[in-house]
Amino acid sequence: MMRSSQPLTGTNGRRCKEDEKLINATLRPGKRGYIIDTRSLNVAQQARAKGGGFEQEVHYPQWRRIHKCIERFNILQESLIKLVEACNDQSHNMDRWLSKLEASNWLTHIKEILTAACLAAQCIDREGASVLVHGTEGTDSTLQVTSLAQIILDPRCRTICGFESLVVREWLQAGHPFQQRCAQSAYSNSKQKWEAPVFLLFLDCVWQILRQFPCSFEFNEQFLIMLFEHAYASQFGTFLGNNENERSKLKLPQKTMSLWSWVNRSEELTKFQNPLFEANSLVIWPSVAPQSLQLWEGVFLRWNRPSKFLDEAHEEMISIIKYN
Amino acid sequence: VENVRLLDRLSSRKATLGTLYLTATHVIFVENGSETRKETWVLHSQISSIEKQATTATGCPLLIRCKNFQVIQLVIPQERDCHDVYISLIRLARPVKYEELYCFSFNPKLDKEEREQGWKLVDLNEEYNRMGVPNNYWQISDVNRDYGVCDSYPTEMYVPKSATAHIIVGSSKFRSRRRFPALSYYCKDNNASICRSSQPLSGFSARCLEDEQMLQAIRKANPGSDFLYVVDTRPKLNAMANRAAGKGYENEDNYSNIKFQFIGIENIHVMRNSLQKMLEVCELKSPSMSDFLWGLENSGWLKHIKAIMDAGIFIAKAVAEEGVSVLVHCSDGWDRTAQVCSVASLLLDPYYRTMKGFMVLIEKDWVSFGHKFNHRYGNLDGDPKEISPVIDQFIECVWQLMEQFPCAFEFNERFLIHIQHHIYSCQFGNFLCNSQKERRELKIQERTYSLWAHLWKNRADYLNPLYRPDHSQTQGTLRPRMAPCNFLYKFWSGMYNRFEKGLHPRQSVTDYLMAVKEETQQLEEELEVLRERLANLQKSQLNDNKVKTTQQDRSKQFGLSTSNNSLANTPQEYSSDLKSFPSRSPSQGDEEDSALILTQDNLKSSDPDLSANSDQESGVEDLSCRSPSGGGCLPSEDSGKDSDEAVFLA
């Protein structure tokens, strides 16, 4: 599986032999490849006017292109704001809850992203075909798809160590602009132009899979919530900056502590371990039916609902397993 | 009928070829194919509707919808055969005599005494005694011993000590269907009680001295409070409309010291339509998130569930916190009243949250108090307007509570689903007819078997691993939030999408924890044995090498993997427009391994003796390898085998 940004085809239908050679080199003998474009066909076509575009069949004959539209930027931020508003609503009316949830479109985005990731995983696992994923910049929806696909396919990504590596590789090193995206979150009065809860959506998707396969992950929900928090505000330098270049220029490794150095301490790690974890070597396929996707209460209703009884259940579960 | 295709509901591409059989009690589809021959059994009683669809090139489609939410899509090659099957099923699914029902032919191979014992498992006399009655305030009355006063009530009821036979009879004449106020639950800690009845025949201005005396008697039976709540579970408008028909509700001016309250739960017709709409959403082929959420909201289903729950919470609060007695009624006092009284009891008394207690609760507030099982759930062919998912809603309220209070119930979700299943299955005699009178006339207990005994025998399958009798959640009253808590009510896919295993979490936390607990228990027993042996050995001063080796061998057997690995390995539907993907991958082998679906329902195939196959759902031979001592089928971590391959071989 490869990821990139959009090819600069432009309106003239430019081609680049080196680009073709590069991605063709990943094709397995006798097999086609799939390009998953996270923009709708329309948007991809419109991108040509600004110098961008998509891979043309005539130049990339061994690749089949699939468009799986995933929303971006302010649409996602609006979605988050609406969802948080809905969750904070103190009125009694049952009816409005579901329509507010629906109006936020949050779960629709989750479904979109998971579906695209499952498709990418299917290409690899079921077809044995190589995959190239890109959107426009290759820094947002692209990363959601590639990292989730790996969680589906590769059991190592479901271990704590493996997941941390995944985040470092597919988000930090890949250049997801955390500084821009995780600026203010849902309550800010001013709207930041480049802000969007892309990473949170990714974590939410991971949680959805965790919920469907509760014994397949070495980490628990708290781990994901912790990552969400630190992406937005942290005493560690890990999520600062927009890419490795900036981090290096800011001398972050010298001036700040790494989140991982704290998380991986054994006394911290115990909080994040999933007692139900049983390592398996399976490919796990989540269901993306609406009935299977749920609101991530641990994040969105965290301060509004009593967690006492659920916490007790969790403790009971841990004690059953510990005693054994 | 041969060469029938069973379509996968979600993906019309996946169809299995087989033979369709019709027996006196079941529809059975048996898959062709040498090895697995998976069977799907459906009881006629479960059939809710049959739809013959337009013939296509591939054959004549037949859609069977079941009361337990299973949906079966068949394609029969010949139109004439399809028509015959359709006509037969219509007749078979609408019995006219009780004797046609399965419970009269079902034979679990128990002797007469075992059958009798089964019926005695739940004893309401014991239950009332456990509550603390009869006592100074409450007595048992046999005024209805020949069903002479009210034919939908049982022969024995608890009434306040000061309610004489004259008062009871008088009050019954002033109540719809003569369902006079009687005791449902007594709280011995503070003498508050929950009583239930039907609506008074008050019209605009009618009064009845005995009825007023009856309510006074109830109030007086609770010396700790100087007033009585009267809760009408209907919407105010409906209750007012009833007055024009000579019925209505209690006027606070006429009844001394009552506080009257409307709760506003809709009637059986609204509920029937609500369920219908929700099921339509469940049947959508590839719904978007919006389709689903909109559809769910439009159905209003969760709103109704919340209304019932809120009513139960109000009553539980009145009893536990205010120490005030409550009289509950709706129109006839056998639907909403039953729901609300049983929810309130469940919240108040931890006994009803145990397995046995729950069975008792249903016997008390639903069976003995004359809930019209036959009319509501269509045992026999009847008026479609009487059909309504009343007990289903109550069962869902219990599930919603289980989700909010995971440690509070001794039983698990499967217990609830199986009870719902059997309310419609007519495999057992508990939920037949409309009243105790009718059941006794039919001699149900001599001719059929009790569901409770069956469930009790298999209770290991129904336990909640998180339940501990000494846990804080299992003590005293449960206090769910009333508002704001809209988001606490979730769609119950385990019930309404019960047969679509792909939609549910593919690994069961409950099963895993149960396996851990079983293993713990076995280890504890082993430990005991070894301790004894060690003690003996120390006495006789023998070489203890043998002891060590046995210990080591045992520990290897316990592989706790309860994962439903075969189903985890099957991709779900991700794209309806992409036809290029093969349904199988070279590394995965035959996708038909998805037929070896081991789900928690199948593993707990607690239905009897109809061959290995359960009539509950797609019966599969129980390839159960989840128990710790069973070991073997699923690889443990150190087996070194490729997991996918191992699953296929299993």
PDB file of N, CA and C in Angstrom, chain A residues 12 30 43 103 112 119 136 160 215:
ATOM      1  N   ASN A  12      -3.924  20.125 -19.122  1.00  0.00           N
ATOM      2  CA  ASN A  12      -3.294  19.636 -20.348  1.00  0.00           C
ATOM      3  C   ASN A  12      -3.094  18.138 -20.371  1.00  0.00           C
ATOM      4  N   GLY A  30       1.756  -9.784 -13.088  1.00  0.00           N
ATOM      5  CA  GLY A  30       0.479 -10.238 -13.631  1.00  0.00           C
ATOM      6  C   GLY A  30      -0.739  -9.665 -12.948  1.00  0.00           C
ATOM      7  N   VAL A  43     -14.867  16.362  -7.844  1.00  0.00           N
ATOM      8  CA  VAL A  43     -13.849  17.165  -7.175  1.00  0.00           C
ATOM      9  C   VAL A  43     -12.484  16.898  -7.792  1.00  0.00           C
ATOM     10  N   ALA A 103     -27.982  15.257  12.050  1.00  0.00           N
ATOM     11  CA  ALA A 103     -27.639  16.528  11.415  1.00  0.00           C
ATOM     12  C   ALA A 103     -26.156  16.828  11.534  1.00  0.00           C
ATOM     13  N   GLU A 112     -17.978   6.639   6.126  1.00  0.00           N
ATOM     14  CA  GLU A 112     -17.224   6.898   4.885  1.00  0.00           C
ATOM     15  C   GLU A 112     -15.791   6.442   5.007  1.00  0.00           C
ATOM     16  N   LEU A 119     -12.161  -1.069   1.972  1.00  0.00           N
ATOM     17  CA  LEU A 119     -11.978  -1.322   0.550  1.00  0.00           C
ATOM     18  C   LEU A 119     -10.508  -1.478   0.223  1.00  0.00           C
ATOM     19  N   THR A 136      -6.018  15.064  -2.002  1.00  0.00           N
ATOM     20  CA  THR A 136      -5.421  16.229  -2.624  1.00  0.00           C
ATOM     21  C   THR A 136      -3.969  16.340  -2.165  1.00  0.00           C
ATOM     22  N   ILE A 160       0.056  -2.353  21.480  1.00  0.00           N
ATOM     23  CA  ILE A 160       0.325  -0.975  21.910  1.00  0.00           C
ATOM     24  C   ILE A 160       1.536  -0.431  21.155  1.00  0.00           C
ATOM     25  N   CYS A 215     -11.610  -8.306  21.774  1.00  0.00           N
ATOM     26  CA  CYS A 215     -10.490  -9.126  22.247  1.00  0.00           C
ATOM     27  C   CYS A 215      -9.265  -9.018  21.359  1.00  0.00           C
TER      28      CYS A 215
END
